[in-house]
Coordinates of C-alpha atoms (C1' of nucleotides) in Angstrom, one line a residue:
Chain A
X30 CA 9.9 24.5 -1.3
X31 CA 9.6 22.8 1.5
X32 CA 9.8 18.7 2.3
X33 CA 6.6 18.1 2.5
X34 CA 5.0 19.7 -0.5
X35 CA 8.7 17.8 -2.6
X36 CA 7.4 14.7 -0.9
X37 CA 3.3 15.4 -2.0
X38 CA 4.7 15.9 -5.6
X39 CA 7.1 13.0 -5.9
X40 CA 4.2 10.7 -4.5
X41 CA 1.7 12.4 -7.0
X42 CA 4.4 11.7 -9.8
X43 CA 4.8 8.4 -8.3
X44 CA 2.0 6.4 -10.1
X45 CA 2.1 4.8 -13.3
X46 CA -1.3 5.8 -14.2
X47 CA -0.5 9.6 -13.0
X48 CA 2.9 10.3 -14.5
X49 CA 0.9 9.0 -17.8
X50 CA -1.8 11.7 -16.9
X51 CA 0.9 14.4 -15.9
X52 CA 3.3 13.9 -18.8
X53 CA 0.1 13.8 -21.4
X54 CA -0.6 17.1 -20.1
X55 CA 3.0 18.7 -20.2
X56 CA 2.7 17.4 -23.9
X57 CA -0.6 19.4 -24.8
X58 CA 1.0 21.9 -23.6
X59 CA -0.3 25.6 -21.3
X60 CA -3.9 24.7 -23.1
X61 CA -4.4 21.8 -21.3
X62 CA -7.1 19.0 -21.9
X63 CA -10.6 18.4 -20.5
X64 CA -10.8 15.4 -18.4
X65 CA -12.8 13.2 -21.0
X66 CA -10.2 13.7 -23.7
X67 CA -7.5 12.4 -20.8
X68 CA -9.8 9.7 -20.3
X69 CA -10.1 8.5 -23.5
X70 CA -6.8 9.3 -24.2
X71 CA -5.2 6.5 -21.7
X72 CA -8.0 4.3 -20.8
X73 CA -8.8 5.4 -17.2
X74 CA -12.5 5.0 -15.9
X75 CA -13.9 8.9 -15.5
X76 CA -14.1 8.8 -11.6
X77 CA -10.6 7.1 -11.0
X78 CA -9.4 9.7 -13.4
X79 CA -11.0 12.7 -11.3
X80 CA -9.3 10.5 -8.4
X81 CA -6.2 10.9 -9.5
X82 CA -6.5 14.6 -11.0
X83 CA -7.5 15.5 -7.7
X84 CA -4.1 14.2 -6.1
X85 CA -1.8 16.1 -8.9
X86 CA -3.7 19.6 -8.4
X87 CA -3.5 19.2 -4.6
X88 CA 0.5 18.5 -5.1
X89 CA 0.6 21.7 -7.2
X90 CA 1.4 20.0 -10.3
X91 CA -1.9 21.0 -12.7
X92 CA -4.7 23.5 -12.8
X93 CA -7.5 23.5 -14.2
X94 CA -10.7 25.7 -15.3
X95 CA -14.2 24.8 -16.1
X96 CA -15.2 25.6 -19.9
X97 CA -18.9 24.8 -20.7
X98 CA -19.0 21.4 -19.8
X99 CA -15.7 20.3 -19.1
X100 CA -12.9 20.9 -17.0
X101 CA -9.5 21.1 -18.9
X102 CA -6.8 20.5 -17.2
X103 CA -3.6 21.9 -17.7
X104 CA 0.2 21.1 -16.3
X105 CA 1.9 23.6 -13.9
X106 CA 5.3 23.9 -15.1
X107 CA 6.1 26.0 -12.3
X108 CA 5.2 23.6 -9.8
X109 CA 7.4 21.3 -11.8
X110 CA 10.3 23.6 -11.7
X111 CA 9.9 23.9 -7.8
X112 CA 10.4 19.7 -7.4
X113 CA 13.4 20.0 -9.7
X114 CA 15.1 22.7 -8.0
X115 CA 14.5 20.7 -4.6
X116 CA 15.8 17.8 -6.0
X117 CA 18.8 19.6 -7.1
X118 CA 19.4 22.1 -4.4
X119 CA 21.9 20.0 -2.4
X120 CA 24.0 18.4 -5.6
X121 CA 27.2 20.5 -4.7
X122 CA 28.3 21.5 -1.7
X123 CA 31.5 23.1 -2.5
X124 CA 31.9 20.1 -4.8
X125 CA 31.4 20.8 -8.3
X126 CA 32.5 17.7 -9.8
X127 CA 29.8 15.9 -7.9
X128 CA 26.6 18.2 -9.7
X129 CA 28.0 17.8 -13.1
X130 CA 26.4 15.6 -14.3
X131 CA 23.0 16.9 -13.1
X132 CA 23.8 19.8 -14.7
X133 CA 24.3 18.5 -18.3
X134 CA 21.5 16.6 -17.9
X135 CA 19.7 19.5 -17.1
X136 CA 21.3 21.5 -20.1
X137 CA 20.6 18.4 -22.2
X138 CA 17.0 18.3 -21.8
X139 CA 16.6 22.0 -21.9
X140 CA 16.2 21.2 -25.5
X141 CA 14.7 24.0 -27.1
X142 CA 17.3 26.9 -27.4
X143 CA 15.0 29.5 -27.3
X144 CA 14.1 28.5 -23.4
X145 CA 17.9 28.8 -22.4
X146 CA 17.5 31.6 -20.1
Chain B
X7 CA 15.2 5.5 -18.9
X8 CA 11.7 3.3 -19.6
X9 CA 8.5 4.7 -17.6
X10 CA 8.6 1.7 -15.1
X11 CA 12.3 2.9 -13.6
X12 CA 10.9 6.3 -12.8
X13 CA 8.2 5.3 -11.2
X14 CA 10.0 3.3 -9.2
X15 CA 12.8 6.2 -8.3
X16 CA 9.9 8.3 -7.7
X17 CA 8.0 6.0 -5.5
X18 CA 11.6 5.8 -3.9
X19 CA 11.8 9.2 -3.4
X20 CA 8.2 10.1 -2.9
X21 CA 8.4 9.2 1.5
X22 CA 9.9 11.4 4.1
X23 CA 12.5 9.5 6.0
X24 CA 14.0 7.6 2.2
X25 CA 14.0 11.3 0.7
X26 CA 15.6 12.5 4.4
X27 CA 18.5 9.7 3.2
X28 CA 18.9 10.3 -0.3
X29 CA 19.6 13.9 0.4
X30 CA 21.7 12.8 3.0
X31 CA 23.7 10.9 1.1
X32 CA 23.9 13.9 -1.9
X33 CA 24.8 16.0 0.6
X34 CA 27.6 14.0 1.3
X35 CA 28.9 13.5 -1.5
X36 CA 30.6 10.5 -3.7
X37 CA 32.1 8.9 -0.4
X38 CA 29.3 8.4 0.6
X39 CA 28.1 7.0 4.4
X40 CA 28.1 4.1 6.5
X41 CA 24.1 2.7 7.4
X42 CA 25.1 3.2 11.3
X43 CA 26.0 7.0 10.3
X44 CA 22.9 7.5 8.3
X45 CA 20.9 6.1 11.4
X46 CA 22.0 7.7 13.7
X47 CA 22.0 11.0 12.1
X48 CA 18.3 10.5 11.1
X49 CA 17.2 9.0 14.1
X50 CA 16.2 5.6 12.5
X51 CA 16.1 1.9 13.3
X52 CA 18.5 0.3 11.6
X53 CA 16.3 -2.6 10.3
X54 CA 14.1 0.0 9.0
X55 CA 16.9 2.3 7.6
X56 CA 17.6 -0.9 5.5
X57 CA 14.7 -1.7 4.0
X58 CA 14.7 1.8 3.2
X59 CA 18.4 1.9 1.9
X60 CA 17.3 -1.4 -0.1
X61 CA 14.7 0.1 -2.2
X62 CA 16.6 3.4 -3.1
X63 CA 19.3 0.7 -4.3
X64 CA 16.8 -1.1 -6.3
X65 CA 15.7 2.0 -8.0
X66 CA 19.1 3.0 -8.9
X67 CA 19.4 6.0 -6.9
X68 CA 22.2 5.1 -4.4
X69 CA 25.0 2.1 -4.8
X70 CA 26.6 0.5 -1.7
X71 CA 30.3 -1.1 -0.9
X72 CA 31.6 -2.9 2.1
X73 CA 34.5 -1.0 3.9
X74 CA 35.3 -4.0 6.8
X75 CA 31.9 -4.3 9.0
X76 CA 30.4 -1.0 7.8
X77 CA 28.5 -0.9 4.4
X78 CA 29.2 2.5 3.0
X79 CA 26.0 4.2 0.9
X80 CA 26.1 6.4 -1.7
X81 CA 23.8 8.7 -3.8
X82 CA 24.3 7.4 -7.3
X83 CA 24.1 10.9 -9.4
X84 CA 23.8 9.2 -12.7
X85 CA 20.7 7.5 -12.1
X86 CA 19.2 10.7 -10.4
X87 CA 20.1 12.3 -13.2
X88 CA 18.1 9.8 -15.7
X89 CA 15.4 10.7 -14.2
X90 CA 15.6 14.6 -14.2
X91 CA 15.5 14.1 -18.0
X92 CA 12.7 11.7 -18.1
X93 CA 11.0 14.5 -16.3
X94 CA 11.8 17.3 -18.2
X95 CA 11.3 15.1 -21.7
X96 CA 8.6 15.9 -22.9
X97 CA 8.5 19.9 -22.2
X98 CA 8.3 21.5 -25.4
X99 CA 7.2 19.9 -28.2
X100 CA 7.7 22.8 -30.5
X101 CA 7.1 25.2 -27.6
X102 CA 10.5 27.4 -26.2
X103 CA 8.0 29.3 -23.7
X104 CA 6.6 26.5 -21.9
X105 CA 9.9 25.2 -21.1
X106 CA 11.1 28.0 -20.2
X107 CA 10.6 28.0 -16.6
X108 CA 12.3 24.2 -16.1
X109 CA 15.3 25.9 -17.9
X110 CA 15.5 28.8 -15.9
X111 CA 15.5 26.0 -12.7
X112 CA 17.6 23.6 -14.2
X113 CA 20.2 26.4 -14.8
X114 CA 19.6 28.2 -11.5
X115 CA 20.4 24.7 -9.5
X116 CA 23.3 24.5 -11.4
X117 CA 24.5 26.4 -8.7
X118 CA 28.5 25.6 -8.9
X119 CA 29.7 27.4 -11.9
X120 CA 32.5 25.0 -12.8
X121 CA 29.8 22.4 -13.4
X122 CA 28.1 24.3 -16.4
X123 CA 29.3 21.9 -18.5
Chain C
dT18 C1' 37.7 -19.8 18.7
dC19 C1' 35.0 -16.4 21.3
dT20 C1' 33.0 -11.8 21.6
dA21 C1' 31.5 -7.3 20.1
dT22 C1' 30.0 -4.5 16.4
dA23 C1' 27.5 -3.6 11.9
dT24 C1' 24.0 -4.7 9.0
dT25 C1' 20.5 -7.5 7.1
dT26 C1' 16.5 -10.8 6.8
dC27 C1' 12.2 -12.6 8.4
dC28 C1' 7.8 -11.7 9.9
dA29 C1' 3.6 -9.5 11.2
dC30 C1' 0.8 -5.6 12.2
dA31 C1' -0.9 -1.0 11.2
dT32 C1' -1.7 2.2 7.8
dA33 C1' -2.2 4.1 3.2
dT34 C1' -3.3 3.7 -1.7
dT35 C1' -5.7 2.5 -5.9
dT36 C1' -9.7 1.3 -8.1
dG37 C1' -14.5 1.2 -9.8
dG38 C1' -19.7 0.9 -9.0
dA39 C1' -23.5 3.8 -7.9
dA40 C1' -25.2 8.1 -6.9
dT41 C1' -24.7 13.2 -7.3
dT42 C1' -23.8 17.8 -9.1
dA43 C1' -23.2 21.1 -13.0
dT44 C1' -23.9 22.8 -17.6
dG45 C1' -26.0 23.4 -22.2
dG46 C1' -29.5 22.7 -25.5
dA47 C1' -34.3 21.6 -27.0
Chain D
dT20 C1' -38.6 22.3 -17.7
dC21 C1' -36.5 17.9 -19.3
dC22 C1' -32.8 15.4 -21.1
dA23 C1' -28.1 14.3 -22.3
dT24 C1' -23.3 15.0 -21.4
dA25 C1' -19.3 15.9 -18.3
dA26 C1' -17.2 15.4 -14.2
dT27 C1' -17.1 14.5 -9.2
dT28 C1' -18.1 12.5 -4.7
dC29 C1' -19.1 8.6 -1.7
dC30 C1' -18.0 4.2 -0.4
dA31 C1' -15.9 -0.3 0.1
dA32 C1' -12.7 -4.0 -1.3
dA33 C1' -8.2 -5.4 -2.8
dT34 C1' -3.5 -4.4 -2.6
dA35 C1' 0.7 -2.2 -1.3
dT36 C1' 3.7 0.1 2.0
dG37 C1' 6.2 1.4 6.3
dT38 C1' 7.8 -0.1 10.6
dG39 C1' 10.1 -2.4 14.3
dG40 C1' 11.1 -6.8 17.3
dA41 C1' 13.7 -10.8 17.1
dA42 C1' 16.9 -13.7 14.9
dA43 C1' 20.5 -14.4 11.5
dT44 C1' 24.8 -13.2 9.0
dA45 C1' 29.3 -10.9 8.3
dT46 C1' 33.6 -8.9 9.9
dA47 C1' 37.3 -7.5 13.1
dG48 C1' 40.0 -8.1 16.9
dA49 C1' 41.7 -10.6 21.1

DNA sequence: TCTATATTTCCACATATTTGGAATTATGGA
DNA sequence: TCCATAATTCCAAATATGTGGAAATATAGA
């Protein structure tokens, strides 16, 4: 990934009212939610909402797909994983010591066993 | 770590020339750099730099000590760290697959074998 | 003490972001 | 077709952010 699209995501992330949005949606889960629900859900008035939707698709962080009336929205964990490696890719040059404890953390909150790779 | 402290690492991260230093500064590793060093090799004003320096300090994402005139930066792993887990949190409530790919990441930045704690 | 170097603080300007009201577009049902 | 619901777009105002010039502070050495 390049700087600019890690820069894009952290700034989407970056936002009280989005990282609510974003981490509401890694919650539900690859079904998403339709924008109302989100709404509702934390408060937001419809249009900021669609604001701030807008600025987490473009940053690669959720998709979404009309169904009827709504639009659910859903959390792209792969654009997730992309920030996280960035963030991470430089821990260790020839250093080990020094990414450690990135590393547990990672292994830490790779809680479910099943998803150890 | 609470919701407010990774906003503000985010927001600290989420601009070009503070994320430019932060990597910087992981890339070089616990000793860290002096703010002349880190402005020269980024090509900013040193006013600016500290501002910049300031509010990655504030954030908890780099710590600082004198060493005779120079102030010597450092990335501050622990608190980047807190907030790869606050990110990663929420993932799967009950759900290995959806995690899956953050694992796989986390485990593929773990790049330096030694660290795999 | 005086001077040079390293960094920070103060301040102001330019730019970007967040927000919501009002209007608009899209869909489904009667 | 007409209406209600769902979401978005447009726009403007308030707020926050990034930047660098000039001045101030801290340290080392002569």
């Amino acid at each position: 990934m390049e700087t600019t699209d890690a820069v894009k995501r952290l700034s989407a992330l970056a936002q009280d009212s989005r990282l609510a949005v974003f981490r509401l949606l890694v919650r539900a889960g690859p079904e998403g939610m339709a924008a109302g629900e989100i709404a509702r859900a934390l408060e937001i008035t419809p249009n900021t909402l669609s604001a701030q939707l807008t600025v987490l698709a473009n940053a690669g962080l959720t998709t979404s797909r009309r169904d009827g009336r709504s639009i659910i929205h859903a959390a792209d964990y792969e654009g997730m994983s992309g920030l996280l490696v960035y963030l991470m890719e430089d821990c260790c040059q020839g250093r080990p010591e020094v990414c450690a404890p990135l590393a547990e953390a990672a292994s830490r909150a790779a809680c479910c066993e099943g998803a150890q790779a």
